[in-house]
Amino acid sequence: MTLAEEILSKKVGKKVKAGDVVEIDIDLAMTHDGTTPLSAKAFKQITDKVWDNKKIVIVFDHNVPANTLKAANMQKITREFIKEQNIINHYLDGEGVCHQVLPENGHIQPNMVIAGGDSHTCTYGAFGAFATGFGATDMGNIYATGKTWLKVPKTIRINVNGENDKITGKDIILKICKEVGRSGATYMALEYGGEAIKKLSMDERMVLSNMAIEMGGKVGLIEADETTYNYLRNVGISEEKILELKKNQITIDENNIDNDNYYKIINIDITDMEEQVACPHHPDNVKNISEVKGAPINQVFIGSCTNGRLNDLRIASKYLKGKKVHNDVRLIVIPASKSIFKQALKEGLIDIFVDAGALICTPGCGPCLGAHQGVLGDGEVCLATTNRNFKGRMGNTTAEIYLSSPAIAAKSAIKGYITNE
Ligand SMILES: CC(C)[C@H](C(=O)O)[C@@H](O)C(=O)O
Ligand code: SF4
């Protein structure tokens, strides 16, 4: 069986395989300031009390602090919903991006089934959780009943092997996006494995799972291991719980993979791989750094639910230390959460960014989706550590967005053009 089939089988208490339709109990449901109002509206058409106020998490991240009347009123509705339904797990202004706030507060654990009113809910697949995005009508229904139905997805297995110091999780996922293509994994599970994945930290693994949706993926799964359990320990999960999770550990025997279980198997060797950059206007339009080196840029954004984590800020600060951002470039740095912000302050990383000339904004989505902060001017070019570079994504349809790792972003901010030097 595949990881997706194993998790869902465990959950429904019988063997299920790709193509089966299952009704499933949701372990955790999440919406944010952008998706709570419509979900709440759909919910209210069904009932007036959520199925379990402890299994719902609401995060303010997409437009915080509100910059328009519309955003302010959406947040007002969201606050009212939190109060009225007594949603205990809420993370308000400046707590950070949902896909960082949930893992770092211990909400995500292996084998859970998680529904999120956000397409990058697949991020939690890095913990071996079956986590996927839903629209507001479905979220409203889940808030009312705690249940949904889904078709067990087929799986594309991706084995990543080899060693290469300059390659980060972002380079690996961009390479995968190129191989699979923008709709190559539509309604499928991506299952990442191999030696190179095992060596990645949770911060890096989340980058891979985060971008599963950019290929149409339903989930982006990585099996839990000691790295996962250590992360859980650090965010306060008890030893007793970890022991229980280990007992229920799902393992794919990598030396004995049954091809028949998979729709497709892709093997990637990173040994001789160059750093990867996604070019305008899609995350699968990926090139080797040597092919795009020298392209001038006007803005660099280091942040988001893809690459705004502590590991990312540490890497970026290494290159920015004692340097100045190029005159033609604005550098925006946004820690993905308040706790990352505080740790970055402690480690002196924020000082390094500020001294280099960077703007630091409130933890949240920031310029990622073009709702506020860092909107691009006509024809401007941005290099971002985010996950999407669609036309108009940062608020201007004439602008261009490239995507890269934080290392490339930091180096390029100094030079004023895309570079790995
Ligand atoms: C606003 C929200 C619904 C959206 C999503 O679902 O992904 C956003 O987070 C994005 O990244 O485009
Ligand atoms: S950081 Fe970007 S991709 Fe992530 S949830 Fe926010 S808007 Fe969506």
Short mmCIF file of C-alpha atoms and ligand atoms in Angstrom, two decimals:
data_model
loop_
_atom_site.label_atom_id
_atom_site.label_comp_id
_atom_site.label_asym_id
_atom_site.label_seq_id
_atom_site.Cartn_x
_atom_site.Cartn_y
_atom_site.Cartn_z
CA MET A 1 0.00 0.00 0.00
CA THR A 2 1.03 3.62 -0.41
CA LEU A 3 1.40 6.05 2.49
CA ALA A 4 -1.91 7.71 1.57
CA GLU A 5 -3.72 4.35 1.44
CA GLU A 6 -2.18 3.28 4.76
CA ILE A 7 -3.16 6.49 6.58
CA LEU A 8 -6.72 6.44 5.26
CA SER A 9 -7.10 2.69 5.92
CA LYS A 10 -6.02 3.16 9.53
CA LYS A 11 -8.45 6.01 9.84
CA VAL A 12 -11.54 4.23 8.47
CA GLY A 13 -10.66 0.89 10.07
CA LYS A 14 -10.58 -1.17 6.87
CA LYS A 15 -8.28 -1.58 3.88
CA VAL A 16 -8.94 1.06 1.26
CA LYS A 17 -7.15 1.61 -2.03
CA ALA A 18 -6.84 4.31 -4.71
CA GLY A 19 -10.21 5.03 -6.29
CA ASP A 20 -12.29 4.02 -3.24
CA VAL A 21 -14.58 6.70 -1.87
CA VAL A 22 -14.48 7.03 1.91
CA GLU A 23 -16.44 8.99 4.46
CA ILE A 24 -13.97 10.21 6.99
CA ASP A 25 -13.81 11.85 10.42
CA ILE A 26 -11.71 14.99 10.47
CA ASP A 27 -9.10 15.23 13.25
CA LEU A 28 -8.40 18.92 12.77
CA ALA A 29 -9.94 21.72 10.72
CA MET A 30 -8.43 25.11 10.00
CA THR A 31 -9.52 28.35 8.37
CA HIS A 32 -7.92 31.81 8.35
CA ASP A 33 -9.01 35.45 8.07
CA GLY A 34 -9.46 34.97 4.32
CA THR A 35 -11.63 31.86 4.45
CA THR A 36 -13.42 31.87 7.81
CA PRO A 37 -16.24 34.29 6.85
CA LEU A 38 -17.53 32.22 3.91
CA SER A 39 -17.00 28.94 5.78
CA ALA A 40 -18.95 30.35 8.73
CA LYS A 41 -21.74 31.42 6.39
CA ALA A 42 -21.95 27.92 4.87
CA PHE A 43 -21.82 26.41 8.37
CA LYS A 44 -24.71 28.57 9.57
CA GLN A 45 -26.95 27.23 6.83
CA ILE A 46 -26.59 23.79 8.44
CA THR A 47 -26.48 24.36 12.19
CA ASP A 48 -25.47 26.85 14.89
CA LYS A 49 -22.88 24.90 16.90
CA VAL A 50 -19.56 23.55 15.60
CA TRP A 51 -19.02 19.80 15.93
CA ASP A 52 -15.97 20.19 18.21
CA ASN A 53 -14.59 23.57 19.24
CA LYS A 54 -11.25 21.97 20.29
CA LYS A 55 -10.60 20.51 16.84
CA ILE A 56 -10.83 23.82 15.02
CA VAL A 57 -7.97 26.28 14.60
CA ILE A 58 -8.40 29.80 13.24
CA VAL A 59 -5.43 31.93 12.24
CA PHE A 60 -5.17 35.58 11.18
CA ASP A 61 -2.45 35.77 8.55
CA HIS A 62 -3.56 36.75 5.06
CA ASN A 63 -4.17 40.44 5.47
CA VAL A 64 -2.85 41.43 8.88
CA PRO A 65 -3.16 44.18 9.98
CA ALA A 66 -6.15 44.85 7.72
CA ASN A 67 -5.40 47.33 4.92
CA THR A 68 -8.90 47.72 3.46
CA LEU A 69 -12.42 48.09 4.75
CA LYS A 70 -13.29 44.71 3.25
CA ALA A 71 -10.38 42.97 5.02
CA ALA A 72 -11.22 44.71 8.30
CA ASN A 73 -14.84 43.56 8.13
CA MET A 74 -13.83 39.99 7.24
CA GLN A 75 -11.64 39.96 10.32
CA LYS A 76 -14.51 41.35 12.37
CA ILE A 77 -16.74 38.46 11.24
CA THR A 78 -13.94 35.99 11.98
CA ARG A 79 -13.47 37.35 15.51
CA GLU A 80 -17.21 37.12 16.13
CA PHE A 81 -17.22 33.50 14.93
CA ILE A 82 -14.31 32.63 17.26
CA LYS A 83 -16.20 34.13 20.22
CA GLU A 84 -19.59 32.75 19.40
CA GLN A 85 -18.29 29.20 18.82
CA ASN A 86 -15.72 29.39 21.62
CA ILE A 87 -12.84 28.40 19.31
CA ILE A 88 -10.05 27.94 21.85
CA ASN A 89 -7.24 27.53 19.35
CA HIS A 90 -7.11 30.91 17.69
CA TYR A 91 -4.00 32.80 16.67
CA LEU A 92 -4.72 36.43 16.01
CA ASP A 93 -2.82 39.41 14.62
CA GLY A 94 0.85 38.82 13.96
CA GLU A 95 1.02 35.25 15.32
CA GLY A 96 2.09 34.12 11.87
CA VAL A 97 1.18 32.11 8.77
CA CYS A 98 -1.25 29.27 9.48
CA HIS A 99 1.03 26.61 7.96
CA GLN A 100 3.77 27.50 10.43
CA VAL A 101 1.58 28.36 13.42
CA LEU A 102 -0.16 24.96 13.43
CA PRO A 103 2.97 22.78 13.37
CA GLU A 104 4.92 24.89 15.87
CA ASN A 105 2.04 24.80 18.34
CA GLY A 106 1.85 21.02 18.25
CA HIS A 107 -1.44 20.78 16.35
CA ILE A 108 0.00 18.52 13.64
CA GLN A 109 0.84 14.87 14.23
CA PRO A 110 1.42 11.83 12.02
CA ASN A 111 -1.60 9.87 10.70
CA MET A 112 -4.05 12.71 11.32
CA VAL A 113 -6.62 13.65 8.69
CA ILE A 114 -6.64 17.44 8.42
CA ALA A 115 -8.96 19.74 6.46
CA GLY A 116 -7.92 23.31 5.80
CA GLY A 117 -9.62 26.23 4.14
CA ASP A 118 -6.41 26.94 2.29
CA SER A 119 -4.77 25.19 -0.64
CA HIS A 120 -1.39 24.86 1.10
CA THR A 121 -2.86 22.74 3.89
CA CYS A 122 -0.85 19.97 2.17
CA THR A 123 2.18 21.39 4.08
CA TYR A 124 1.31 19.11 7.04
CA GLY A 125 2.00 16.06 4.87
CA ALA A 126 5.61 16.59 5.98
CA PHE A 127 4.51 15.04 9.29
CA GLY A 128 2.87 12.03 7.64
CA ALA A 129 -0.58 13.59 8.04
CA PHE A 130 -3.21 13.34 5.30
CA ALA A 131 -3.84 17.08 5.02
CA THR A 132 -5.61 18.82 2.19
CA GLY A 133 -7.37 22.02 1.22
CA PHE A 134 -11.14 22.48 0.90
CA GLY A 135 -13.38 25.27 -0.35
CA ALA A 136 -15.59 27.28 2.00
CA THR A 137 -18.75 25.19 1.43
CA ASP A 138 -16.90 22.01 2.40
CA MET A 139 -15.28 23.74 5.37
CA GLY A 140 -18.70 24.93 6.54
CA ASN A 141 -19.96 21.36 6.32
CA ILE A 142 -16.90 20.06 8.20
CA TYR A 143 -17.37 22.69 10.92
CA ALA A 144 -20.94 21.45 11.30
CA THR A 145 -20.40 17.68 11.14
CA GLY A 146 -16.68 16.90 11.58
CA LYS A 147 -16.94 14.67 8.54
CA THR A 148 -16.25 14.76 4.84
CA TRP A 149 -15.89 12.30 2.00
CA LEU A 150 -13.00 11.87 -0.39
CA LYS A 151 -11.68 9.57 -3.06
CA VAL A 152 -8.50 7.77 -2.02
CA PRO A 153 -5.90 9.28 -4.36
CA LYS A 154 -3.48 7.46 -6.62
CA THR A 155 0.14 8.11 -5.68
CA ILE A 156 3.22 9.36 -7.46
CA ARG A 157 6.29 8.17 -5.57
CA ILE A 158 9.31 10.48 -5.71
CA ASN A 159 12.66 9.07 -4.61
CA VAL A 160 15.30 11.70 -3.99
CA ASN A 161 18.85 10.48 -3.51
CA GLY A 162 22.43 11.72 -3.65
CA GLU A 163 24.36 14.36 -1.75
CA ASN A 164 24.90 18.01 -2.60
CA ASP A 165 25.61 20.75 -0.03
CA LYS A 166 24.28 23.59 -2.13
CA ILE A 167 20.89 21.98 -2.75
CA THR A 168 18.05 22.91 -0.36
CA GLY A 169 14.50 21.60 0.00
CA LYS A 170 13.31 24.42 -2.28
CA ASP A 171 15.68 23.39 -5.09
CA ILE A 172 14.43 19.81 -4.78
CA ILE A 173 10.74 20.75 -4.92
CA LEU A 174 11.24 23.13 -7.85
CA LYS A 175 12.97 20.30 -9.72
CA ILE A 176 10.01 18.02 -8.87
CA CYS A 177 7.53 20.69 -10.10
CA LYS A 178 9.42 20.77 -13.40
CA GLU A 179 9.37 16.97 -13.75
CA VAL A 180 5.74 16.48 -12.77
CA GLY A 181 4.28 19.64 -14.34
CA ARG A 182 1.48 21.94 -13.20
CA SER A 183 -1.30 19.35 -13.49
CA GLY A 184 0.77 16.16 -13.54
CA ALA A 185 -0.39 15.18 -10.06
CA THR A 186 -4.02 16.35 -10.22
CA TYR A 187 -5.96 14.68 -7.38
CA MET A 188 -3.00 12.46 -6.58
CA ALA A 189 -0.85 11.96 -3.53
CA LEU A 190 2.82 12.80 -3.87
CA GLU A 191 4.94 10.55 -1.68
CA TYR A 192 8.46 11.87 -1.12
CA GLY A 193 11.16 9.43 0.00
CA GLY A 194 14.79 8.45 -0.41
CA GLU A 195 18.01 9.24 1.43
CA ALA A 196 18.09 12.94 0.57
CA ILE A 197 14.60 13.46 2.06
CA LYS A 198 15.50 11.56 5.23
CA LYS A 199 18.35 14.02 5.83
CA LEU A 200 16.11 17.10 5.61
CA SER A 201 14.97 18.98 8.72
CA MET A 202 11.23 19.46 9.28
CA ASP A 203 11.56 23.07 8.08
CA GLU A 204 12.90 21.78 4.75
CA ARG A 205 10.44 18.89 4.51
CA MET A 206 7.54 21.31 4.89
CA VAL A 207 8.77 23.13 1.75
CA LEU A 208 8.35 19.93 -0.26
CA SER A 209 4.90 19.13 1.07
CA ASN A 210 3.80 22.78 0.78
CA MET A 211 4.27 22.83 -2.99
CA ALA A 212 2.46 19.54 -3.76
CA ILE A 213 -0.58 21.62 -4.72
CA GLU A 214 1.44 23.45 -7.40
CA MET A 215 1.35 20.15 -9.33
CA GLY A 216 -2.34 19.62 -8.56
CA GLY A 217 -1.49 17.22 -5.72
CA LYS A 218 -4.10 16.35 -3.10
CA VAL A 219 -1.42 15.71 -0.47
CA GLY A 220 2.40 15.73 -0.26
CA LEU A 221 3.40 12.96 2.15
CA ILE A 222 6.62 12.14 3.95
CA GLU A 223 6.66 9.27 6.42
CA ALA A 224 7.32 10.15 10.06
CA ASP A 225 10.74 9.33 11.52
CA GLU A 226 13.02 10.45 14.37
CA THR A 227 13.31 13.93 12.82
CA THR A 228 9.51 14.22 13.02
CA TYR A 229 9.34 12.94 16.59
CA ASN A 230 12.13 15.30 17.71
CA TYR A 231 10.22 18.23 16.22
CA LEU A 232 7.10 17.12 18.12
CA ARG A 233 9.12 16.86 21.35
CA ASN A 234 10.39 20.41 20.83
CA VAL A 235 6.88 21.76 20.43
CA GLY A 236 5.73 20.15 23.66
CA ILE A 237 4.19 16.80 22.68
CA SER A 238 4.48 14.37 25.59
CA GLU A 239 6.73 11.28 25.50
CA GLU A 240 3.65 9.18 26.14
CA LYS A 241 1.96 10.56 23.01
CA ILE A 242 5.14 10.12 20.97
CA LEU A 243 5.35 6.49 22.08
CA GLU A 244 1.76 5.98 20.95
CA LEU A 245 2.52 7.62 17.58
CA LYS A 246 5.57 5.40 17.16
CA LYS A 247 3.44 2.32 17.79
CA ASN A 248 1.22 3.42 14.92
CA GLN A 249 4.15 4.37 12.69
CA ILE A 250 3.53 3.70 9.00
CA THR A 251 6.66 2.73 7.12
CA ILE A 252 7.18 2.23 3.41
CA ASP A 253 9.92 -0.32 2.76
CA GLU A 254 12.09 1.69 0.39
CA ASN A 255 14.07 -1.36 -0.71
CA ASN A 256 10.94 -3.20 -1.61
CA ILE A 257 8.70 -0.73 -3.35
CA ASP A 258 5.91 -2.40 -5.28
CA ASN A 259 5.61 -0.47 -8.55
CA ASP A 260 2.06 -1.70 -9.01
CA ASN A 261 0.94 0.38 -6.03
CA TYR A 262 2.00 3.60 -7.72
CA TYR A 263 0.73 5.59 -10.65
CA LYS A 264 4.30 6.57 -11.40
CA ILE A 265 7.73 6.50 -9.75
CA ILE A 266 10.16 9.36 -10.32
CA ASN A 267 13.82 9.14 -9.30
CA ILE A 268 15.85 12.28 -8.73
CA ASP A 269 19.58 12.39 -8.01
CA ILE A 270 20.74 15.70 -6.56
CA THR A 271 24.46 14.96 -6.76
CA ASP A 272 25.15 17.07 -9.86
CA MET A 273 22.07 19.25 -9.65
CA GLU A 274 22.28 23.04 -9.96
CA GLU A 275 20.21 25.36 -7.80
CA GLN A 276 16.74 25.76 -9.33
CA VAL A 277 14.69 28.88 -10.12
CA ALA A 278 11.03 29.00 -11.23
CA CYS A 279 10.56 31.62 -13.94
CA PRO A 280 7.41 33.65 -14.71
CA HIS A 281 4.52 32.74 -14.71
CA HIS A 282 4.27 29.27 -13.18
CA PRO A 283 6.07 27.23 -10.52
CA ASP A 284 6.73 24.46 -13.07
CA ASN A 285 8.61 26.79 -15.43
CA VAL A 286 11.84 25.85 -13.71
CA LYS A 287 15.37 26.44 -14.97
CA ASN A 288 18.89 25.79 -13.71
CA ILE A 289 20.37 28.86 -12.03
CA SER A 290 22.99 29.08 -14.80
CA GLU A 291 20.20 29.72 -17.34
CA VAL A 292 18.69 32.68 -15.49
CA LYS A 293 21.76 34.17 -13.84
CA GLY A 294 22.01 37.91 -14.44
CA ALA A 295 18.28 38.69 -14.74
CA PRO A 296 17.79 42.09 -13.02
CA ILE A 297 15.36 42.33 -10.08
CA ASN A 298 13.54 45.14 -8.23
CA GLN A 299 12.30 43.29 -5.16
CA VAL A 300 13.23 40.27 -3.10
CA PHE A 301 10.82 38.69 -0.66
CA ILE A 302 12.07 36.21 1.93
CA GLY A 303 9.12 34.74 3.82
CA SER A 304 5.76 32.86 3.48
CA CYS A 305 4.53 29.40 4.42
CA THR A 306 7.08 27.98 2.00
CA ASN A 307 10.35 29.59 3.12
CA GLY A 308 9.84 31.99 6.02
CA ARG A 309 11.03 29.59 8.71
CA LEU A 310 13.95 29.90 11.12
CA ASN A 311 16.18 27.70 8.98
CA ASP A 312 15.45 29.98 6.00
CA LEU A 313 16.23 33.17 7.93
CA ARG A 314 19.47 31.66 9.25
CA ILE A 315 20.58 30.79 5.71
CA ALA A 316 19.63 34.21 4.31
CA SER A 317 21.39 36.03 7.17
CA LYS A 318 24.59 34.11 6.50
CA TYR A 319 24.86 35.79 3.09
CA LEU A 320 23.53 39.20 4.13
CA LYS A 321 25.78 39.62 7.16
CA GLY A 322 27.83 42.81 6.79
CA LYS A 323 26.47 43.39 3.25
CA LYS A 324 24.08 45.97 1.79
CA VAL A 325 21.05 45.29 -0.37
CA HIS A 326 21.60 46.60 -3.92
CA ASN A 327 20.35 50.16 -4.58
CA ASP A 328 17.81 49.01 -7.18
CA VAL A 329 16.33 46.35 -4.89
CA ARG A 330 13.83 46.37 -2.02
CA LEU A 331 14.33 43.43 0.32
CA ILE A 332 11.31 42.40 2.40
CA VAL A 333 11.85 39.84 5.15
CA ILE A 334 8.88 38.38 7.02
CA PRO A 335 9.36 35.69 9.65
CA ALA A 336 6.62 33.07 9.20
CA SER A 337 5.58 33.34 12.86
CA LYS A 338 5.99 35.46 15.95
CA SER A 339 8.06 32.79 17.67
CA ILE A 340 10.40 32.65 14.66
CA PHE A 341 10.57 36.46 14.78
CA LYS A 342 11.52 36.35 18.47
CA GLN A 343 14.15 33.66 17.93
CA ALA A 344 15.56 35.57 14.95
CA LEU A 345 15.81 38.66 17.17
CA LYS A 346 17.65 36.66 19.83
CA GLU A 347 20.09 35.24 17.32
CA GLY A 348 20.81 38.69 15.87
CA LEU A 349 19.36 37.75 12.47
CA ILE A 350 16.93 40.68 12.41
CA ASP A 351 19.84 43.07 13.08
CA ILE A 352 21.67 41.60 10.11
CA PHE A 353 18.63 42.09 7.84
CA VAL A 354 17.94 45.62 9.06
CA ASP A 355 21.59 46.65 8.74
CA ALA A 356 21.62 45.28 5.19
CA GLY A 357 18.67 47.56 4.38
CA ALA A 358 15.76 45.12 4.58
CA LEU A 359 12.18 45.94 5.53
CA ILE A 360 10.76 43.67 8.23
CA CYS A 361 6.97 43.23 8.34
CA THR A 362 4.44 41.62 10.67
CA PRO A 363 4.51 37.79 10.60
CA GLY A 364 1.87 36.64 8.12
CA CYS A 365 1.51 36.03 4.40
CA GLY A 366 2.89 39.45 3.47
CA PRO A 367 3.36 40.14 -0.26
CA CYS A 368 2.89 36.45 -1.18
CA LEU A 369 -0.59 36.83 -2.64
CA GLY A 370 -0.59 40.52 -3.50
CA ALA A 371 -3.26 41.57 -1.03
CA HIS A 372 -1.08 44.15 0.72
CA GLN A 373 2.59 44.83 1.56
CA GLY A 374 5.12 44.79 -1.24
CA VAL A 375 2.82 45.14 -4.24
CA LEU A 376 4.92 45.37 -7.41
CA GLY A 377 5.05 48.34 -9.81
CA ASP A 378 4.42 48.06 -13.57
CA GLY A 379 6.91 45.76 -15.24
CA GLU A 380 8.85 45.19 -12.01
CA VAL A 381 10.57 41.90 -11.29
CA CYS A 382 10.51 40.12 -7.95
CA LEU A 383 12.48 37.15 -6.70
CA ALA A 384 10.54 35.45 -3.91
CA THR A 385 10.95 32.42 -1.67
CA THR A 386 7.21 31.76 -1.97
CA ASN A 387 5.35 29.03 -3.85
CA ARG A 388 3.41 30.80 -6.60
CA ASN A 389 4.46 33.15 -9.37
CA PHE A 390 1.25 33.36 -11.39
CA LYS A 391 0.64 36.48 -13.44
CA GLY A 392 -0.68 39.15 -11.09
CA ARG A 393 0.13 37.16 -7.96
CA MET A 394 1.82 40.11 -6.26
CA GLY A 395 -0.86 42.56 -7.27
CA ASN A 396 0.34 43.59 -10.73
CA THR A 397 -0.36 41.68 -13.95
CA THR A 398 2.53 43.39 -15.75
CA ALA A 399 5.09 42.33 -13.12
CA GLU A 400 7.19 39.17 -13.19
CA ILE A 401 7.95 36.82 -10.31
CA TYR A 402 10.76 34.29 -9.99
CA LEU A 403 10.87 31.71 -7.18
CA SER A 404 13.96 30.41 -5.43
CA SER A 405 15.50 29.25 -2.16
CA PRO A 406 16.37 31.80 0.55
CA ALA A 407 20.10 31.36 -0.28
CA ILE A 408 19.61 32.47 -3.89
CA ALA A 409 17.21 35.23 -2.77
CA ALA A 410 19.74 36.69 -0.30
CA LYS A 411 22.67 36.54 -2.73
CA SER A 412 20.58 38.11 -5.47
CA ALA A 413 19.34 40.94 -3.21
CA ILE A 414 22.93 42.04 -2.74
CA LYS A 415 23.88 41.84 -6.41
CA GLY A 416 20.68 43.31 -7.90
CA TYR A 417 20.25 40.37 -10.28
CA ILE A 418 19.54 36.66 -9.95
CA THR A 419 22.70 34.85 -8.90
CA ASN A 420 24.08 32.02 -6.79
CA GLU A 421 27.32 33.87 -6.10
C1 LIG B 1 -6.49 33.01 0.23
C2 LIG B 1 -6.35 31.50 0.21
C3 LIG B 1 -7.68 30.89 0.03
C4 LIG B 1 -5.28 31.06 -0.80
C5 LIG B 1 -5.16 29.54 -0.88
O1 LIG B 1 -6.09 28.78 -0.74
O2 LIG B 1 -4.10 29.04 -1.11
C6 LIG B 1 -3.92 31.65 -0.47
O3 LIG B 1 -3.42 31.23 0.73
C7 LIG B 1 -2.94 31.38 -1.60
O4 LIG B 1 -1.83 30.98 -1.33
O5 LIG B 1 -3.30 31.60 -2.77
S1 SF4 B 2 2.00 32.59 2.67
FE1 SF4 B 2 1.18 32.69 0.59
S2 SF4 B 2 0.88 30.60 -0.04
FE2 SF4 B 2 1.11 30.58 2.18
S3 SF4 B 2 -0.97 30.66 2.96
FE3 SF4 B 2 -0.22 32.75 2.83
S4 SF4 B 2 -0.89 33.51 0.81
FE4 SF4 B 2 -1.09 31.26 0.79
#
